[in-house]
Coordinates of C-alpha atoms and ligand atoms in Angstrom, one line a residue:
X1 CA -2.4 -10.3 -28.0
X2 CA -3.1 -13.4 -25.9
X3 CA -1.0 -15.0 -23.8
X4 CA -1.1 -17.6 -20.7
X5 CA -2.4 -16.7 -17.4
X6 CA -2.6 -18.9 -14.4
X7 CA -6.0 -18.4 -15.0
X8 CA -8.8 -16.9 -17.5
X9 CA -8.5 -13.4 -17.3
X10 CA -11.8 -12.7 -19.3
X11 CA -13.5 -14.8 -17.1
X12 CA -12.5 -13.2 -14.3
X13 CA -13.0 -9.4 -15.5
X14 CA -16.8 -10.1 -15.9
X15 CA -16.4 -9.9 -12.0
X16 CA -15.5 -6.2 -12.4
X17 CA -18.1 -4.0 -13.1
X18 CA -16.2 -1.2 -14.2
X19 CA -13.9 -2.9 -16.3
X20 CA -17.3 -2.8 -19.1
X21 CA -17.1 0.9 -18.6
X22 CA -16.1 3.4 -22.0
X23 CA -14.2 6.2 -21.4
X24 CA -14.2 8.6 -24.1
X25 CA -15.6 6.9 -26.6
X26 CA -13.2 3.9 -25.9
X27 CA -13.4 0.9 -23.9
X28 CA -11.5 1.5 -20.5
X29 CA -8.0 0.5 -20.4
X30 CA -7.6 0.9 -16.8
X31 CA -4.0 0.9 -15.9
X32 CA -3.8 2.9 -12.5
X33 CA -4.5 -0.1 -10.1
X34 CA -1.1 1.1 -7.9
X35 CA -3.1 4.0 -6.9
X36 CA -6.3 2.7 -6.6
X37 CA -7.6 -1.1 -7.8
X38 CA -10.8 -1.5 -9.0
X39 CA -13.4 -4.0 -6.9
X40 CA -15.2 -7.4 -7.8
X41 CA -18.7 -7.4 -7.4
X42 CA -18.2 -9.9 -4.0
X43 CA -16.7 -6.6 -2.6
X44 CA -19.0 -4.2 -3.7
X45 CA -22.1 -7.0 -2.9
X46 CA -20.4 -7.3 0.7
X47 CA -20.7 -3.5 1.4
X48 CA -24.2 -3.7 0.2
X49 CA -26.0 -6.6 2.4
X50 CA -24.3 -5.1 5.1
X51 CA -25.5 -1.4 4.8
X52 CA -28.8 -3.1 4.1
X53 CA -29.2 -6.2 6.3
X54 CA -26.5 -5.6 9.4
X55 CA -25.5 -2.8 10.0
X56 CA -25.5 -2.0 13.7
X57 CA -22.5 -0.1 15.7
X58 CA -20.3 -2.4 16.9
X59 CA -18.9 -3.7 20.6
X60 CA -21.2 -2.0 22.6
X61 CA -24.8 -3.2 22.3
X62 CA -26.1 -5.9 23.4
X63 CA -28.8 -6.4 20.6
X64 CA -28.3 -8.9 18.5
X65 CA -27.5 -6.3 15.0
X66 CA -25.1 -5.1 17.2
X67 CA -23.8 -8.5 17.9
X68 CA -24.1 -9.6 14.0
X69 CA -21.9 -6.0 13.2
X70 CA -19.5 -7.0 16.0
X71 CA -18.8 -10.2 14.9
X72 CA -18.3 -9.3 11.2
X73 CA -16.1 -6.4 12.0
X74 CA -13.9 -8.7 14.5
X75 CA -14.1 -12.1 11.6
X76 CA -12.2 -9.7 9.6
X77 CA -9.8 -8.6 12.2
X78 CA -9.1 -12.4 12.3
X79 CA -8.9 -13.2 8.6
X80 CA -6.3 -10.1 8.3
X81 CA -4.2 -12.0 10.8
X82 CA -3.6 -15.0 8.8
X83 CA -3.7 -13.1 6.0
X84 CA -0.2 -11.3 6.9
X85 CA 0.4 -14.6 9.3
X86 CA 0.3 -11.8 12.7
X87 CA 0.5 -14.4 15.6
X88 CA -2.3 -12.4 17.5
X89 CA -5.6 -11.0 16.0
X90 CA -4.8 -8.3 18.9
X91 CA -2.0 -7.3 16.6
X92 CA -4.2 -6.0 13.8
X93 CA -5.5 -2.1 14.0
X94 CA -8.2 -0.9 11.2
X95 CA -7.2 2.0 10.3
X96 CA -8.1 4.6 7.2
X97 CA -5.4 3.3 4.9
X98 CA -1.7 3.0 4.9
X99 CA -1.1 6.9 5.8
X100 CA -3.3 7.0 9.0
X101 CA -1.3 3.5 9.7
X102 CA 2.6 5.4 9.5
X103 CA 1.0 8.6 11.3
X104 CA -0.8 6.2 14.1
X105 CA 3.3 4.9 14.6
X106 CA 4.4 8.6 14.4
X107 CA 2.0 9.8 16.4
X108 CA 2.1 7.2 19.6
X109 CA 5.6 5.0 19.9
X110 CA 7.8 7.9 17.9
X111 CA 6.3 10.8 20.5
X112 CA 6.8 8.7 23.1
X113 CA 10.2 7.7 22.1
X114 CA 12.0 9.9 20.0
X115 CA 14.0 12.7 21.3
X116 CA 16.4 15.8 19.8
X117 CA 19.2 13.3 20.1
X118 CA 18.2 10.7 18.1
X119 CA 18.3 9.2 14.5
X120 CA 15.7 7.9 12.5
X121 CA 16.2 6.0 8.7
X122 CA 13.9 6.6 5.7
X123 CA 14.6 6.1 2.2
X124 CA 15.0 7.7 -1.0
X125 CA 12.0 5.9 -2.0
X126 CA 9.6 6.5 0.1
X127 CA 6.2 7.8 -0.6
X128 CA 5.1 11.3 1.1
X129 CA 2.9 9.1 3.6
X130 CA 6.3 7.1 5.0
X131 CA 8.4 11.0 5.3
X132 CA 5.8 13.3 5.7
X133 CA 5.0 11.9 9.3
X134 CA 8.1 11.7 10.5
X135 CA 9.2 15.1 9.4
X136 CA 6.2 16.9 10.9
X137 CA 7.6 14.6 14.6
X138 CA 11.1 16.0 13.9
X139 CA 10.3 19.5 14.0
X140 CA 8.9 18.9 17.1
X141 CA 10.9 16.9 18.9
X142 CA 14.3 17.7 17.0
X143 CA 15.8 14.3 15.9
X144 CA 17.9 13.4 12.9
X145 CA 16.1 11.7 9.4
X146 CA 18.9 10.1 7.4
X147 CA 18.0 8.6 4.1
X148 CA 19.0 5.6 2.4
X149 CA 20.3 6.5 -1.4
X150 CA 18.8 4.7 -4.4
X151 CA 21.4 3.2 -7.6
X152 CA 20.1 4.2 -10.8
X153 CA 18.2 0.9 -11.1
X154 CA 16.0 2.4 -8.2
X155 CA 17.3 -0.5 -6.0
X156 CA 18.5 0.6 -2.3
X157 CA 22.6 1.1 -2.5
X158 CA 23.4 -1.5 0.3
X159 CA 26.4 0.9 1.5
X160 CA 23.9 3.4 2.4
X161 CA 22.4 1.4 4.3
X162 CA 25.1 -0.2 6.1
X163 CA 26.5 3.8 6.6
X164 CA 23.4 5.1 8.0
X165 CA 22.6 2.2 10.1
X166 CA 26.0 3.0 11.8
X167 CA 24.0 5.7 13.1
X168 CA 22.5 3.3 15.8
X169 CA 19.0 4.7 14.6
X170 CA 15.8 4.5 16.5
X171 CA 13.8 2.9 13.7
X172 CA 14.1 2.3 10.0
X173 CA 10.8 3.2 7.8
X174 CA 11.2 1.5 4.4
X175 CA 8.4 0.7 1.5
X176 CA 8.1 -2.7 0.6
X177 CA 7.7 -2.1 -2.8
X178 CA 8.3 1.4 -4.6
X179 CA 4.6 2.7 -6.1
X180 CA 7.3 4.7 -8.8
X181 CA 9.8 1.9 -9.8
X182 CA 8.1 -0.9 -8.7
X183 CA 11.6 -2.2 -6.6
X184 CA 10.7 -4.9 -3.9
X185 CA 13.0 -4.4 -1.4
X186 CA 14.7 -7.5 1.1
X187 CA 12.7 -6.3 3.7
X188 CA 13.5 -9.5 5.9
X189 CA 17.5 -8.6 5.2
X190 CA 16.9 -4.3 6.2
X191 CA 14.8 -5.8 9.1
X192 CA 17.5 -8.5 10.1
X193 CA 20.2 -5.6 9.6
X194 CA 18.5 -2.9 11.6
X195 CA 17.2 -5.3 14.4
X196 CA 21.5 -6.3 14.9
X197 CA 21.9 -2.2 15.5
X198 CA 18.6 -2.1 18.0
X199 CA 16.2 -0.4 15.2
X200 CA 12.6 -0.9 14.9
X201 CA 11.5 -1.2 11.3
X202 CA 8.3 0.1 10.2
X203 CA 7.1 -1.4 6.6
X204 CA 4.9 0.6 4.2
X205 CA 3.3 -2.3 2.8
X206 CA 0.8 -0.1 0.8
X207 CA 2.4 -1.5 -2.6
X208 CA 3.4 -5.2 -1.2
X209 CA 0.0 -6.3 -0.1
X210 CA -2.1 -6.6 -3.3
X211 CA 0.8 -8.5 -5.4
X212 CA 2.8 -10.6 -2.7
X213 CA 2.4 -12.8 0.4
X214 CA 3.4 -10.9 3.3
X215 CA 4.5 -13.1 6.6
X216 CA 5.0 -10.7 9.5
X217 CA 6.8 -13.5 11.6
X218 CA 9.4 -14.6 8.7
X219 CA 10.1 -10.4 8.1
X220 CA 10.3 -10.1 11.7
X221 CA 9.3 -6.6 11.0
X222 CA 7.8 -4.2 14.3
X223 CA 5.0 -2.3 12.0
X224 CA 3.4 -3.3 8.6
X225 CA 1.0 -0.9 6.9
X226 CA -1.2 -1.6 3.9
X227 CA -4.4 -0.4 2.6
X228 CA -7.8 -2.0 1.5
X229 CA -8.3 -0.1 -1.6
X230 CA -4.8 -1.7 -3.3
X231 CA -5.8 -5.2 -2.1
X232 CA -9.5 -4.4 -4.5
X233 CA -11.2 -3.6 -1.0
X234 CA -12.7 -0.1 -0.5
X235 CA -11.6 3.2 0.2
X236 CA -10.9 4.8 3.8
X237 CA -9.7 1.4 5.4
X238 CA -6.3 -0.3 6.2
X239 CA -4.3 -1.9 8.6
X240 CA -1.7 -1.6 10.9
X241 CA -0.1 -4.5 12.4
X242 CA 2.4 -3.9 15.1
X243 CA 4.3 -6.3 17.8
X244 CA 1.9 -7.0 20.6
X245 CA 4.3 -6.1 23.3
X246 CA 5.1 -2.6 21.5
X247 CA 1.2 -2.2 21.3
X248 CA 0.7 -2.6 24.3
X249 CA 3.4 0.0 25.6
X250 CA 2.6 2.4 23.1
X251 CA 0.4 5.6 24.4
X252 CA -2.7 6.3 22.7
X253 CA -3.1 8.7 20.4
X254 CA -6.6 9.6 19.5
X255 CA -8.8 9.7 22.7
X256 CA -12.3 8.5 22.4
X257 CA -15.1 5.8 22.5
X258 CA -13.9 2.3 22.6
X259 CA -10.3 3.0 23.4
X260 CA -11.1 3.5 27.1
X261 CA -11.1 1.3 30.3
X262 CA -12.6 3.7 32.5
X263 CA -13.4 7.2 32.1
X264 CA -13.4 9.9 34.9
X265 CA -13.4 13.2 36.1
X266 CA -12.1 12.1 39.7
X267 CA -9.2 9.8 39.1
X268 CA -7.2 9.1 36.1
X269 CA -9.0 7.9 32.6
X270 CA -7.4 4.3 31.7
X271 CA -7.4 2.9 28.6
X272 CA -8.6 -0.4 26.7
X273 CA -5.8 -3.0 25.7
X274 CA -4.5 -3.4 21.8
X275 CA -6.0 -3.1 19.0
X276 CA -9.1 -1.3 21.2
X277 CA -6.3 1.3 22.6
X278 CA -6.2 2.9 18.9
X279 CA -9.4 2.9 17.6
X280 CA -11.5 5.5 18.8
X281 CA -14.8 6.2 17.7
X282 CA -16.9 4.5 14.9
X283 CA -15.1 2.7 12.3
X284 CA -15.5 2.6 8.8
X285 CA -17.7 -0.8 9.8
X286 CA -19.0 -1.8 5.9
X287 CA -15.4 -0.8 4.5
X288 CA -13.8 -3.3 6.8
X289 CA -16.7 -6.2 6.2
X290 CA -16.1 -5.1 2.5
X291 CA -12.1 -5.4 3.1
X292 CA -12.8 -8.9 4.3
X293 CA -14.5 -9.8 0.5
X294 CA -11.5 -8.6 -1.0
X295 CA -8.9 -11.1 1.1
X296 CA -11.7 -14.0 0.0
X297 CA -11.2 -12.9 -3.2
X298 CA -8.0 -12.8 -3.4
X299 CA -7.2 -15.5 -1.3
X300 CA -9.6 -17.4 -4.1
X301 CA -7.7 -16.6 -7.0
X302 CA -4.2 -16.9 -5.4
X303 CA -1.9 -14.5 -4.4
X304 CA 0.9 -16.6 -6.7
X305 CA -1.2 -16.8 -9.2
X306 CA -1.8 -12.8 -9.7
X307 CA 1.6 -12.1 -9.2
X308 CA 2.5 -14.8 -12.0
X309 CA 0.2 -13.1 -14.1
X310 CA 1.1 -9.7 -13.2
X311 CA 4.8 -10.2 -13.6
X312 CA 4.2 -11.8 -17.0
X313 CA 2.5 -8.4 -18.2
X314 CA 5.2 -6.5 -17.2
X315 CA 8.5 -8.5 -19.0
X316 CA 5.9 -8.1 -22.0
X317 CA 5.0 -4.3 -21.4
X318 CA 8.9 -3.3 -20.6
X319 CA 9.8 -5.4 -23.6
X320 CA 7.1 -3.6 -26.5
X321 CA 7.5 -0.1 -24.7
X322 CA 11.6 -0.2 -25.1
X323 CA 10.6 -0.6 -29.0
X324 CA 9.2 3.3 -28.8
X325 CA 11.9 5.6 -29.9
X326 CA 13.5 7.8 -27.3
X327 CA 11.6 5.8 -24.4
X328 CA 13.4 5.0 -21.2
X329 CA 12.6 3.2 -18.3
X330 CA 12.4 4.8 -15.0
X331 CA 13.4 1.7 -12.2
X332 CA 14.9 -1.0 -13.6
X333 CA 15.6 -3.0 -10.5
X334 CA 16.1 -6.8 -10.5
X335 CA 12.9 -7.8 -8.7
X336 CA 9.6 -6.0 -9.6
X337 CA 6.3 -5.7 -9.0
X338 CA 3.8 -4.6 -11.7
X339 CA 4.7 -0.8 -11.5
X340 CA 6.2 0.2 -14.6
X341 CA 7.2 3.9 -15.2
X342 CA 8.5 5.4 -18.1
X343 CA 9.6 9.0 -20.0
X344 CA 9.8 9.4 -23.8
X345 CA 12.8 12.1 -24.7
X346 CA 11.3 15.8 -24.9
X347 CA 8.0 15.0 -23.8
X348 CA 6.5 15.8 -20.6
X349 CA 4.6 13.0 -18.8
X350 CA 1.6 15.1 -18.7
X351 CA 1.0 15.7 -22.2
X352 CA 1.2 12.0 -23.0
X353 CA -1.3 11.0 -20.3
X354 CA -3.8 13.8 -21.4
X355 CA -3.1 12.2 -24.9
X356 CA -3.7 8.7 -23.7
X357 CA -6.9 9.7 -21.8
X358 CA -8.8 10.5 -24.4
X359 CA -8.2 7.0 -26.0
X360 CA -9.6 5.7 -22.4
X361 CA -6.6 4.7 -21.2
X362 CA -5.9 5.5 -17.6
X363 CA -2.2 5.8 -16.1
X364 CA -1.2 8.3 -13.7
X365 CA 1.8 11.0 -14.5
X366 CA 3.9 13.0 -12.3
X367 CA 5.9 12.6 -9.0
X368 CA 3.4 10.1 -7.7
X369 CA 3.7 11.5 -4.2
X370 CA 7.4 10.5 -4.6
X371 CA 9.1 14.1 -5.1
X372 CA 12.4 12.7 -3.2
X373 CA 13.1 10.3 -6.4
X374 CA 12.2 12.8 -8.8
X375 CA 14.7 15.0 -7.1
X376 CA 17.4 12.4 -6.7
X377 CA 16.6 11.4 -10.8
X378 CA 16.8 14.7 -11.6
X379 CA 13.1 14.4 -14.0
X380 CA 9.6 16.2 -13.6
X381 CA 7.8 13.0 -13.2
X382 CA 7.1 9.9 -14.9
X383 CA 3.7 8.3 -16.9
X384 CA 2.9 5.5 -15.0
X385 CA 1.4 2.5 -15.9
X386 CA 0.4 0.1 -13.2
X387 CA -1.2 -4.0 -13.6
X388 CA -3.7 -5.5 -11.5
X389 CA -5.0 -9.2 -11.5
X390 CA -7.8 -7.8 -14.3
X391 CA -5.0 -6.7 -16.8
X392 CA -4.6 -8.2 -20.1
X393 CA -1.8 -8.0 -22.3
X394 CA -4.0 -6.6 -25.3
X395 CA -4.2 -3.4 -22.8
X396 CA -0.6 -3.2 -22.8
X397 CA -0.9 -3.3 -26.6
X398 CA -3.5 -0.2 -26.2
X399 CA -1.5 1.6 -23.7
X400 CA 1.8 0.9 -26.3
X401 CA -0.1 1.8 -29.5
X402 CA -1.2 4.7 -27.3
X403 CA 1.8 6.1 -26.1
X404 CA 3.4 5.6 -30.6
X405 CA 0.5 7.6 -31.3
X406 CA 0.8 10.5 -28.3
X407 CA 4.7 10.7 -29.1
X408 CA 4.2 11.1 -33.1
X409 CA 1.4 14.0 -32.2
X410 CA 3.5 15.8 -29.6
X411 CA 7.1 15.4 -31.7
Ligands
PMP501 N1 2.7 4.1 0.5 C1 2.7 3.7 -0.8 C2 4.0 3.0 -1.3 C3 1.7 4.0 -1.7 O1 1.7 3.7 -2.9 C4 0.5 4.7 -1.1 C5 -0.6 5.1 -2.0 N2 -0.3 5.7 -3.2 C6 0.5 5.0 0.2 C7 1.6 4.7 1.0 C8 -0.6 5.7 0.8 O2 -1.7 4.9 0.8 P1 -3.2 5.5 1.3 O3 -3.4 6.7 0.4 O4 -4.1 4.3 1.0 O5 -3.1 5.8 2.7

């Protein structure tokens, strides 16, 4: 099945290395890019001739490797800022990834700020990264979680919100867009609403960053946390952007190298301004120069452009998948990304992925770190199928084909 694409998508596959692979005896159908996209060769070529031609540690020597390091390390700091539109480069931490991002907020401005009296806001939707954090804070320092309640679409229910933003909470955590159901939430509307009741909002941007153009300033938003390996960069690096002026209030957390001012044993140890405050130690240096190929590249192709593309693979997978008997969609909310989850009647999502494996077809099953939804839907999971900018829509006919095929077997 062909169909138009902003651009040529087999043109642009040849840039994926992995995309050639077989699996099984199959050629790979790789739909699991919401957990984990795959890399062009500019990223995986960036890594590379750095390991082998630059690599130095950065910020503190005076040799010019060290220098080259420095200055490829801090070129990506920059890019990142106009990437997400930050109005300071000093508002951009590396971190590991979206979870170290959420526990870095946890860890510094909500112990420093959050006390047994006080309420905090999740959501239903959340992935264990944006609760887990804040739950392990509340049983030390005692405060309240609420959580916002999903419709059955798997859109936020507005009075929720309004109810437990009555609450006058502290700060209001919320995903951008749900790795289960694929829901983009009005994150400039929750921010606007939970600034007019004196909440911060953190965004988990994990999901957001790879299919949409994110603009701190218009979302207003205090955090944003996204990771490298969703946006085709590599593992083990991310970003957190904050507010310069909460940066700069907020306490360290990890003590180390690099975050310090002055170190002593006689007077008080100071510490370095933002970003340097919370990044201790060595960072993962050829991740981040590698994280900075993977904003070129997509900044080459056009975020618009993959999310045209993307959202045309999804009407067309929802569409052919509603055609299997007994298949229902899990999140059906009005605006999606390319997430699309799904259960076939008295089959477990397991035993459909195992089936789909061994046709090479990669999607992910279960509660995809989500067990709150699961919970609230009152299933043991979902199989999860998930586009990138390399899909094609004769994968979704593999994946559909696929799924006819597991569901005759295991009826
Ligand atoms: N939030 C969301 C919405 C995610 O999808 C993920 C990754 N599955 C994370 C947070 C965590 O990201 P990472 O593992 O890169 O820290």
């Amino acid at each position: 099945m062909k169909q138009d694409s902003p651009y040529d998508v087999d043109v642009l596959r040849k840039e994926f290395p992995i995309l050639d692979k077989e699996v099984n005896g199959h050629p790979l159908v790789y739909l699991d890019s919401a957990a984990s996209a795959q890399k062009p060769r500019a990223v995986i070529e960036a890594q590379r001739e750095y390991e082998a031609h630059f690599h130095s540690n950065i910020h503190r020597g005076v040799h010019t490797l060290a220098t080259k390091a420095t200055e490829a390390y801090e070129g990506v700091r920059a890019k990142l800022k106009n990437h997400i539109n930050a109005s300071k480069r000093e508002e951009i931490i590396f971190t590991s990834g979206t979870t170290d991002s959420i526990n870095l907020v946890a860890g510094t401005w909500g112990r420093a700020n959050l006390k047994k009296s006080d309420t905090i806001v999740l959501t239903r939707l959340e992935h264990h990264s944006n609760i887990v954090p804040w739950q392990i804070l509340a049983q030390e320092k005692g405060f309240a979680i609420e959580v916002v309640e999903i419709k059955e679409n798997g859109e936020l229910c507005e009075n929720s919100l309004k109810e437990k933003l009555a609450l006058s909470p502290k700060i209001v955590c919320v995903s951008h867009v749900s790795n289960t159901l694929g829901t983009i939430n009005d994150v400039k509307n929750i921010t606007k609403q939970a600034h007019q009741v004196g909440a911060l909002v953190l965004i988990d941007g994990a999901q957001a960053a790879p299919h949409k153009t994110i603009d701190v300033q218009v979302i207003d938003c205090d955090f944003y946390a996204g990771s490298a390996h969703k946006m085709y960069g590599p593992s083990g690096v991310g970003f957190l952007y904050g507010k310069h002026e909460l940066l700069c209030q907020m306490p360290p957390c990890r003590g180390g190298g690099e975050m310090i001012e002055s170190v002593s044993f006689e007077k008080q140890t100071t510490f370095n301004v933002p970003p340097y405050k919370f990044e201790a130690g060595t960072p993962n240096l050829s991740g981040v120069v590698g994280y900075g190929a993977a904003i070129d590249w997509i900044n080459s192709l056009g975020l618009d452009n993959i999310a045209a593309h993307e959202n045309s693979l999804l009407e067309y997978a929802s569409s052919k998948l509603l055609q299997i008997e007994g298949l229902r969609l899990i999140g059906t909310a009005k605006s999606k990304a390319s997430v699309i989850s799904f259960l076939v009647d008295g089959i477990h999502p397991s035993d459909i992925g195992t089936l789909l494996d061994q046709l090479g077809i990669a999607v992910r099953t279960g509660h995809h770190c989500t067990e709150p939804i699961m919970t609230k839907l009152g299933i043991p999971g979902t199989v999860r199928a998930s586009f990138a900018a390399y899909s094609t829509f004769s994968e979704v006919d593999a994946l559909v084909a696929g799924v006819e095929r597991a569901v005759k077997m295991l009826r």
